[in-house]
Amino acid sequence: MRASGSASNFTVAIYASIPAGSQPDVGHPPLVENETGGNAGETYAGVFGGTTMYDYSFTLPTAFQAQAGIKYWVQIEGWQPGFPDWSMA
């Protein structure tokens, strides 16, 4: 078990881009936002570079209809008790 405990939930959001397309438009609500309702199927993946890693999986409950040629941004926030040590690799 990790020092802070396992992730207990995740928030997954999809944002549009600002007009220049260089960053997410966080000045407006996300186009889609969902919680996984659990640890997103946390599965031990192994130790890499001395760090224990886990895999996660989540399927949006409703399909997101992306448009061709549009840049979208995905934000994933892990919920974890104590000092968070969750990140993406």
XYZ file of C-alpha atoms in Angstrom:
89
model
C 0.000 0.000 0.000
C 1.200 3.497 -0.757
C 2.061 5.933 2.015
C -1.059 8.026 1.394
C -3.399 5.197 0.429
C -4.928 4.328 -2.900
C -6.838 6.741 -5.066
C -10.499 6.457 -4.106
C -12.094 8.265 -7.060
C -11.202 10.309 -10.126
C -12.783 13.282 -11.871
C -12.424 13.212 -15.656
C -13.232 16.408 -17.562
C -12.949 17.468 -21.214
C -12.447 21.147 -22.026
C -12.587 23.135 -25.235
C -9.573 25.241 -26.226
C -9.245 28.990 -25.976
C -9.619 30.638 -29.430
C -5.856 30.391 -30.124
C -5.987 26.652 -29.300
C -2.909 26.867 -27.081
C -4.529 25.948 -23.757
C -7.806 24.710 -22.254
C -10.657 27.156 -21.786
C -10.976 26.791 -18.016
C -12.887 30.083 -17.861
C -15.941 28.077 -18.914
C -17.356 24.821 -17.528
C -16.000 21.603 -19.059
C -17.834 20.129 -22.037
C -18.010 16.836 -20.132
C -17.268 16.011 -16.494
C -17.641 12.636 -14.802
C -16.510 10.913 -11.630
C -15.365 7.324 -11.846
C -17.270 6.392 -8.692
C -14.346 4.350 -7.411
C -10.674 3.713 -8.028
C -11.059 3.278 -11.823
C -10.065 -0.384 -11.682
C -6.683 0.266 -10.080
C -4.358 -2.583 -11.071
C -0.749 -3.083 -10.020
C 1.490 -2.547 -13.062
C 4.948 -3.135 -11.555
C 7.920 -1.166 -10.274
C 9.634 1.180 -12.714
C 12.683 3.206 -11.769
C 12.060 2.334 -8.119
C 8.480 3.629 -8.210
C 5.451 1.376 -7.867
C 3.026 2.047 -10.713
C -0.666 1.242 -11.231
C -2.917 1.171 -14.296
C -6.421 2.680 -14.355
C -9.361 2.416 -16.737
C -12.563 4.417 -17.162
C -15.134 4.593 -19.946
C -17.269 7.702 -20.279
C -20.907 6.794 -19.548
C -22.008 8.754 -22.617
C -20.000 9.003 -25.828
C -18.224 12.323 -26.408
C -18.686 13.479 -29.990
C -15.387 15.161 -30.862
C -15.249 17.269 -34.010
C -12.433 16.865 -36.528
C -9.778 19.573 -36.418
C -10.709 20.734 -32.892
C -8.222 20.505 -30.018
C -9.692 19.232 -26.751
C -8.071 19.015 -23.328
C -8.537 16.198 -20.814
C -8.168 16.864 -17.085
C -7.900 13.886 -14.720
C -7.897 14.528 -10.978
C -7.230 11.705 -8.548
C -8.925 11.740 -5.133
C -6.589 10.400 -2.499
C -6.518 10.623 1.312
C -3.528 12.283 2.962
C -0.623 13.677 0.961
C -1.318 12.853 -2.706
C 1.273 10.808 -4.572
C -0.906 10.036 -7.599
C 0.285 11.291 -10.987
C 0.505 10.300 -14.635
C 3.504 8.626 -16.223
